[in-house]
Short mmCIF file of C-alpha atoms and ligand atoms in Angstrom, two decimals:
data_model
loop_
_atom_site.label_atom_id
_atom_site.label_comp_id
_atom_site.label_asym_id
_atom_site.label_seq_id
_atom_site.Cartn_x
_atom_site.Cartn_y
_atom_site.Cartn_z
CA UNK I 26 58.76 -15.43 13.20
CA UNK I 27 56.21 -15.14 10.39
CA UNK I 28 56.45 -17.44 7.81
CA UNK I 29 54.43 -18.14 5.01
CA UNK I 30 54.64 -21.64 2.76
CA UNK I 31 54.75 -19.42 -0.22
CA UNK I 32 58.03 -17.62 0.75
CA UNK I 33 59.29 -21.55 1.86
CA UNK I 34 58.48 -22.60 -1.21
CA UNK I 35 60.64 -19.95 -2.95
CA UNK I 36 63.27 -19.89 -0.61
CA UNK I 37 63.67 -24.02 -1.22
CA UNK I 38 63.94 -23.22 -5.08
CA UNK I 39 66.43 -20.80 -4.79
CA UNK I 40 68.30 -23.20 -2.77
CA UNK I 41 68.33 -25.87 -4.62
CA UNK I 42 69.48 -23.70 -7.70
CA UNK I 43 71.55 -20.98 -6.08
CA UNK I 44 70.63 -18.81 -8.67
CA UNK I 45 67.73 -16.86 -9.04
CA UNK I 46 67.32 -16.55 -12.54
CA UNK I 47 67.02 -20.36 -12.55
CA UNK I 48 64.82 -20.73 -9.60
CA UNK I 49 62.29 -17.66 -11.40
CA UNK I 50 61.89 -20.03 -14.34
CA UNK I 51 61.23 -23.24 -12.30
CA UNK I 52 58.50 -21.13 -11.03
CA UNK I 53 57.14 -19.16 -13.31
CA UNK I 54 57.94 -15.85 -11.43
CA UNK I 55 59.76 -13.00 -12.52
CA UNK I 56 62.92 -12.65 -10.75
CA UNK I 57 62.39 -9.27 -8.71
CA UNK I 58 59.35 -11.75 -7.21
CA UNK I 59 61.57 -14.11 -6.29
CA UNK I 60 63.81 -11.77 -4.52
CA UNK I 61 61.06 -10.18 -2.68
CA UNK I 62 59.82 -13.25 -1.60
CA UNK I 63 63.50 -14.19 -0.36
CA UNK I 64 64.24 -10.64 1.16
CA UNK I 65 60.59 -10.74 3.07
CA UNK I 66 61.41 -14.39 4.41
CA UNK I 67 64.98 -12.54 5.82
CA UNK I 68 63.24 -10.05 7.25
CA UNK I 69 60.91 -12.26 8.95
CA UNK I 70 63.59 -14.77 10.53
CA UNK I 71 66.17 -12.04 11.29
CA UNK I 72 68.96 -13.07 9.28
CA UNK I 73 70.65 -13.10 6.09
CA UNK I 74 69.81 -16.82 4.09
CA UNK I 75 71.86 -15.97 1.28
CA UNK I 76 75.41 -14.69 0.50
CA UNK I 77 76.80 -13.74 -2.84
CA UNK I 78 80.32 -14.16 -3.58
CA UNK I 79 81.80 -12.93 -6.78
CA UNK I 80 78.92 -13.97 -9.36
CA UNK I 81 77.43 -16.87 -7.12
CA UNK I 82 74.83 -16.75 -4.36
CA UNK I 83 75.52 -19.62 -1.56
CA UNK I 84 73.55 -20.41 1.34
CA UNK I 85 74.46 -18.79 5.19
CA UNK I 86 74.07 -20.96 7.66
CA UNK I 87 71.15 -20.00 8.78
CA UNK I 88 70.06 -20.61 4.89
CA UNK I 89 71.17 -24.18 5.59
CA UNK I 90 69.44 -24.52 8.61
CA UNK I 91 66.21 -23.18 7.23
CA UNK I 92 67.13 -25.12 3.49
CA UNK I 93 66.55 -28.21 5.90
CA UNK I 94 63.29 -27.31 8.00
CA UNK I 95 61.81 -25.99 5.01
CA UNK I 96 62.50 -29.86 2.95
CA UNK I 97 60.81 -31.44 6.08
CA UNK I 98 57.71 -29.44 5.90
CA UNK I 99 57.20 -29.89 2.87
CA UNK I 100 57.91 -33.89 2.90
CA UNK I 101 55.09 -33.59 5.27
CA UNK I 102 52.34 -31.43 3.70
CA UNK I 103 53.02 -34.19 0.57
CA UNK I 104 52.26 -36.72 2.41
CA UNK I 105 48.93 -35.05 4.03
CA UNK I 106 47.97 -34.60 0.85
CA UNK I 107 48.43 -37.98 -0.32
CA UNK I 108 46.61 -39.18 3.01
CA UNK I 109 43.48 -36.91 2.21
CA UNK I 110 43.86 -37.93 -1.86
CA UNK I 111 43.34 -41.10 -0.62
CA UNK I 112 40.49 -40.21 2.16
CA UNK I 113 38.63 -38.69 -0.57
CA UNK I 114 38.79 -41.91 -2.15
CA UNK I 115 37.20 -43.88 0.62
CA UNK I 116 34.13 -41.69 0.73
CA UNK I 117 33.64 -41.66 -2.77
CA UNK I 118 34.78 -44.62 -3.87
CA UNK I 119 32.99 -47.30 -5.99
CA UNK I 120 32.87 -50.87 -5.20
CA UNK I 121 32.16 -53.92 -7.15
CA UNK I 122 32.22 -57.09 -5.94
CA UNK I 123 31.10 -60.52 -6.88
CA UNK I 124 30.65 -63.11 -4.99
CA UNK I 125 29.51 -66.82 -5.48
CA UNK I 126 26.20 -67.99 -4.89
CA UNK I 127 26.95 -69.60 -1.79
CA UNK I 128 28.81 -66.49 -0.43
CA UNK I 129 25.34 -64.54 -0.96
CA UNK I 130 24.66 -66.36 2.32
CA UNK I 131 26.48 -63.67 4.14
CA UNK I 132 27.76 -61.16 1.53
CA UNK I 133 25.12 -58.82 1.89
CA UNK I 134 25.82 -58.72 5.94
CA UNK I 135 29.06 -58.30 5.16
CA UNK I 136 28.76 -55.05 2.90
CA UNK I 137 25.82 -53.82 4.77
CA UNK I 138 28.40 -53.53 8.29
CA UNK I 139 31.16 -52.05 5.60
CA UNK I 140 29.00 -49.18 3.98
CA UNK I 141 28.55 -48.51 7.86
CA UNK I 142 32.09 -48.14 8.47
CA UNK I 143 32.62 -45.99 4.75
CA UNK I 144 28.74 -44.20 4.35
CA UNK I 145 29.76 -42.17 1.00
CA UNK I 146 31.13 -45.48 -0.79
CA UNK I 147 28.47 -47.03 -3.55
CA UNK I 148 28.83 -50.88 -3.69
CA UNK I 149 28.01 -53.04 -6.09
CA UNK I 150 27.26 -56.45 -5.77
CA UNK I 151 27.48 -59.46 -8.20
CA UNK I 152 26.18 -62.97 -7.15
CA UNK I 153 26.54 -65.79 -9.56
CA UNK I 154 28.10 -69.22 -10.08
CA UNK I 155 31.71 -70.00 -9.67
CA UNK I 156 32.23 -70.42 -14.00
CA UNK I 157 30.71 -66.95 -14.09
CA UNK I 158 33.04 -65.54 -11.71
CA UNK I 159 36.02 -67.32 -13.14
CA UNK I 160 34.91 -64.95 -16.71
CA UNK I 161 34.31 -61.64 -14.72
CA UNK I 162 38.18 -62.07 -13.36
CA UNK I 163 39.32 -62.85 -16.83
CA UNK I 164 37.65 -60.11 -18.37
CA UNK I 165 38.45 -57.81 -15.32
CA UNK I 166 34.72 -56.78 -14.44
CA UNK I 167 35.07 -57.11 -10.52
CA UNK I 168 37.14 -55.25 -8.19
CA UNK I 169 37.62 -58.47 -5.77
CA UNK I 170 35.90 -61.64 -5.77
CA UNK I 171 34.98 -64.00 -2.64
CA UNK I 172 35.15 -67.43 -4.15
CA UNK I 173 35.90 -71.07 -3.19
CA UNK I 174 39.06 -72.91 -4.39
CA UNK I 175 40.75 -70.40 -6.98
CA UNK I 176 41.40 -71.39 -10.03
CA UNK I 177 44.85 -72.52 -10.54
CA UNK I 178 45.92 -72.25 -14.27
CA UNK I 179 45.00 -67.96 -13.09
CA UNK I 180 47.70 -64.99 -12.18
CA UNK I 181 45.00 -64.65 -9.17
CA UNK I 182 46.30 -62.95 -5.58
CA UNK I 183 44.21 -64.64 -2.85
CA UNK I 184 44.09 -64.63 1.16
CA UNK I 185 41.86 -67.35 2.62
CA UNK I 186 39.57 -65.37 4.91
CA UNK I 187 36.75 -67.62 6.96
CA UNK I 188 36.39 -71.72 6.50
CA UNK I 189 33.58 -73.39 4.43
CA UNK I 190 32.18 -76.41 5.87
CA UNK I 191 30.43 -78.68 3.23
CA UNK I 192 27.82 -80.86 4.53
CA UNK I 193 25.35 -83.60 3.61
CA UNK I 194 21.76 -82.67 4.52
CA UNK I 195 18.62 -84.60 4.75
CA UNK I 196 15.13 -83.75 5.70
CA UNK I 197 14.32 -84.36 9.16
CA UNK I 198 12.28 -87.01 8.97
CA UNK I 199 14.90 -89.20 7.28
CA UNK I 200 15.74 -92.42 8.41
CA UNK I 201 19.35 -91.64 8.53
CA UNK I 202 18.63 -88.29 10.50
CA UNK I 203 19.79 -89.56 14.07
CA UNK I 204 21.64 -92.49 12.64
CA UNK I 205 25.81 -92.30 14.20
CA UNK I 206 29.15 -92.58 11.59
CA UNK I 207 27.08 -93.27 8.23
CA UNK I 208 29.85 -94.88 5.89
CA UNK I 209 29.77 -93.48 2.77
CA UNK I 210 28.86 -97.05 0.77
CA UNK I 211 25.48 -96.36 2.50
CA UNK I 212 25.24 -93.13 0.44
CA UNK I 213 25.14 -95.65 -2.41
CA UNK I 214 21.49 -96.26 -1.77
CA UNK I 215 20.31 -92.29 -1.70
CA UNK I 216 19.76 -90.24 -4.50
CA UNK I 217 21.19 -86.85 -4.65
CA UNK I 218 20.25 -83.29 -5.89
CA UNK I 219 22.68 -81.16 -7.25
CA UNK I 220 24.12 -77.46 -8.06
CA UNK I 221 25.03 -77.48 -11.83
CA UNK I 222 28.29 -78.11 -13.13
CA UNK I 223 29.33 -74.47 -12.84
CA UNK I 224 29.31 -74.78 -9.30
CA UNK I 225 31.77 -74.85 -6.63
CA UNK I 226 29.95 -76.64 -4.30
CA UNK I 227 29.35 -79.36 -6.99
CA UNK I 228 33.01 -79.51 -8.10
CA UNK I 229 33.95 -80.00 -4.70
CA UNK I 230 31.40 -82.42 -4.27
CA UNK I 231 32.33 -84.89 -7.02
CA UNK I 232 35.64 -84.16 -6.63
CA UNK I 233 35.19 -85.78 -2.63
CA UNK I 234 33.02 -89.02 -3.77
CA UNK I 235 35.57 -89.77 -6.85
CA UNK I 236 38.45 -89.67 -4.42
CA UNK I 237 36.84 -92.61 -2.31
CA UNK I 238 35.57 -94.26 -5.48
CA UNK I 239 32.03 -93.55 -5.14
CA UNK I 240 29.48 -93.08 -7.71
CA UNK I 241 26.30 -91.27 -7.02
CA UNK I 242 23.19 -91.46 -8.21
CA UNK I 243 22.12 -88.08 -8.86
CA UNK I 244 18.04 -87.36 -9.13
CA UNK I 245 17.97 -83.67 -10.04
CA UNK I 246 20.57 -80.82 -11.19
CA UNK I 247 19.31 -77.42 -9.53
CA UNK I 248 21.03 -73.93 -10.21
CA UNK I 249 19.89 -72.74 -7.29
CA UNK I 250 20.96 -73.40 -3.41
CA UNK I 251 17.24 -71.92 -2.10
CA UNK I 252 15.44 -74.40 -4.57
CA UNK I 253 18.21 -77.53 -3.68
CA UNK I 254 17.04 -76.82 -0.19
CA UNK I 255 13.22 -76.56 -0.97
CA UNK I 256 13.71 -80.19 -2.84
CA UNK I 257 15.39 -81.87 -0.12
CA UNK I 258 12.69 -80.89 1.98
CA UNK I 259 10.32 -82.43 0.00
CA UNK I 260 12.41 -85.86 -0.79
CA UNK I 261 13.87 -85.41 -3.87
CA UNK I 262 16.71 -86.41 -2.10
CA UNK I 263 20.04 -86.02 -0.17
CA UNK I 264 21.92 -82.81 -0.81
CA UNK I 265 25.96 -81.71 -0.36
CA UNK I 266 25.33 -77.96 0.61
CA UNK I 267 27.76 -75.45 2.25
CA UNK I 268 27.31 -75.06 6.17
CA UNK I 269 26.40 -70.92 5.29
CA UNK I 270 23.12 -71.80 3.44
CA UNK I 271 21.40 -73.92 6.03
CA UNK I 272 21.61 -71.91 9.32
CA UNK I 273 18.29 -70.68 9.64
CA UNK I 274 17.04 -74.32 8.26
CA UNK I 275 18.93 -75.93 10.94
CA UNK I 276 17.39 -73.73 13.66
CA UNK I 277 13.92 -74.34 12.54
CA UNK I 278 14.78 -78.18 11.96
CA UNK I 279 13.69 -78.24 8.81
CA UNK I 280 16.54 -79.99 8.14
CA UNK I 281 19.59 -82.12 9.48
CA UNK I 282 23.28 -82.37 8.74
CA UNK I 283 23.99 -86.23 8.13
CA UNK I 284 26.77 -87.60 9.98
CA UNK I 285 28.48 -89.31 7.43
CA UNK I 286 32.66 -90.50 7.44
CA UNK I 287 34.52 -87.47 5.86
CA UNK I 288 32.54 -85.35 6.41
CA UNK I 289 32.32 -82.18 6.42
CA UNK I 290 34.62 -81.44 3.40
CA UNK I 291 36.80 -78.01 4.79
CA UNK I 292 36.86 -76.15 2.18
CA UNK I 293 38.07 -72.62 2.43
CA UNK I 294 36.51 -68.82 1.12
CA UNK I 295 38.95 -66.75 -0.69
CA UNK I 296 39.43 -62.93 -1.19
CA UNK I 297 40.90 -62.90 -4.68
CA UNK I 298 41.74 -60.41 -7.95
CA UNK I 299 43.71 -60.56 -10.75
CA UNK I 300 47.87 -60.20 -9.98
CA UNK I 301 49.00 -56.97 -10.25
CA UNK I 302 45.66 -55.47 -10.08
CA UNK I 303 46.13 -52.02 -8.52
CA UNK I 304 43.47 -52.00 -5.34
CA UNK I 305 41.41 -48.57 -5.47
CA UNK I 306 41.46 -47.29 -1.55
CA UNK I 307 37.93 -48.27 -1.49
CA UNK I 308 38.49 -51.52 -2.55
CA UNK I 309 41.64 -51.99 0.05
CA UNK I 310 39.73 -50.77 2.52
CA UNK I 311 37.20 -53.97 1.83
CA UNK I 312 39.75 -56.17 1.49
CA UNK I 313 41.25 -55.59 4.55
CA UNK I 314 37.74 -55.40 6.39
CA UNK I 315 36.69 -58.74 4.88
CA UNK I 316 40.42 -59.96 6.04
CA UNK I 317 39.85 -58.95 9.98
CA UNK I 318 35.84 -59.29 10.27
CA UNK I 319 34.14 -62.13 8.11
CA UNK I 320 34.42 -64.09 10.70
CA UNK I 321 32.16 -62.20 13.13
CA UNK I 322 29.88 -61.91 10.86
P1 PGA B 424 29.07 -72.07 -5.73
O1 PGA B 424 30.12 -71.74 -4.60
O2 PGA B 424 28.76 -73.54 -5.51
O3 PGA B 424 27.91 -71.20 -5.41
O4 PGA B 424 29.68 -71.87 -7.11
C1 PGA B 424 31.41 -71.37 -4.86
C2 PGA B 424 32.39 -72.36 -4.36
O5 PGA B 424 32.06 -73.13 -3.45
O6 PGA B 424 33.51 -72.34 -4.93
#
């Protein structure tokens, strides 16, 4: 049997209208090319597919048979299509993310191992405070955003995807470096360096010492986690940084994690974008990837 998807096509009209002046205009044919493409498709199976009877046409049953086939095949080639629509997506896709400063720690390993996975895809990458990222979801201006806590008064979807330790740190030469269970009164006589208001981190921060009725004394605001790290380094003071920014610090010992009551604060990262946002396949793709591998990286 020789069939074409042309003459399926046809046939399925025709069936659907039993009449094949109506199936001719549903697709733009004339109607002796309808009936060709009909009479070729009985040749081809080896049976009649359509009776007439008085004015009507009705399907045989082989008709019926083939009527039924020919609706499966073509529920299938739809869906192949949609599956490539949607494949041509992924490989051309554009990306743009933003993430929060202290996410740059390992954002950029991150989409480095998912531009592996999707070559043709073009990523962009935002990295700014938590205020600033608060704006681009407002005004729309990022495809998905890895954050800390989101904002609550926000129609925001969000999956927690990795945890986000927040630590004290101290150079390593400080007299509190080896010292066991620091209570956090004893805090009272350090001074601190700090993100700026904007920032997660620093939210999260004061949020912590208000809760146990603690005031700090604060020495220096800094917008910057490289340059809170440099200062701490040289003195300036105690810092509350997130666990991500200090790994390759910690291995050099160039500076310690205090072990202080409460701590660390667990806070969590978040995958988030604005409710009812409709995901491009690109930008599913990443948030599913984000969803099964942050954590190895
Ligand atoms: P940030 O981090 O301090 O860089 O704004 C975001 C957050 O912890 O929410």
């Amino acid at each position: 049997m020789h069939v074409t998807l042309r003459q399926l096509n046809v046939f399925e009209e025709v069936a659907r209208q039993l009449s094949y002046t109506r199936a001719s205009e549903a697709l733009h044919l004339s109607q002796p090319a309808v009936s060709m493409q009909v009479r070729q498709l009985e040749d081809s199976v080896g049976l009649e597919l359509f009776e007439k009877l008085g004015k009507k046409i009705h399907l045989t049953e082989a008709g019926r048979e083939l009527f039924h086939y020919s609706q499966a095949v073509n529920r299938l080639l739809n869906e192949a299509e949609e599956v490539l629509e949607s494949l041509k997506g992924l490989s051309k896709g554009r990306l743009k993310v933003a993430v929060a400063s202290t996410v740059n720690y390992f954002a950029p390993r991150l989409l480095a191992s998912f531009s592996k996975r999707y070559p043709g895809a073009s990523l962009h990458l935002d990295v700014t405070n938590r205020e600033a990222l608060v704006r681009l979801l407002n005004a729309n201006e990022a495809d998905l955003v890895l954050m800390g806590q989101p904002p609550e008064d926000m129609e925001l979807e969000f999956e927690a995807f990795m945890d986000n330790p927040l630590v004290v740190i101290a150079p390593s030469d400080h007299p509190l470096a080896a010292v066991k269970g620091i209570s956090l009164q004893r805090l009272r006589q350090e001074v601190f360096v700090v993100r700026e208001p904007g920032s997660g981190t620093r939210q999260a921060m004061e949020r912590f010492f208000s809760d146990h009725g603690l005031d700090l004394r604060l020495s220096m605001e800094i917008t910057r986690n490289e340059a809170i790290k440099q200062s701490v380094r040289a003195g300036l003071g105690l810092s509350v940084v997130s666990m991500h920014t200090i790994e390759l610090e910690l291995e050099t010992r160039r500076l310690v994690v205090l072990d202080v009551e409460g701590f660390p604060i667990i806070r969590k990262w978040y995958l988030v974008y604005r409710k009812g946002k409709r995901l491009s396949p690109i930008a599913e793709a990443f948030r599913s990837f984000v969803m099964t591998e942050a954590g190895n990286i």
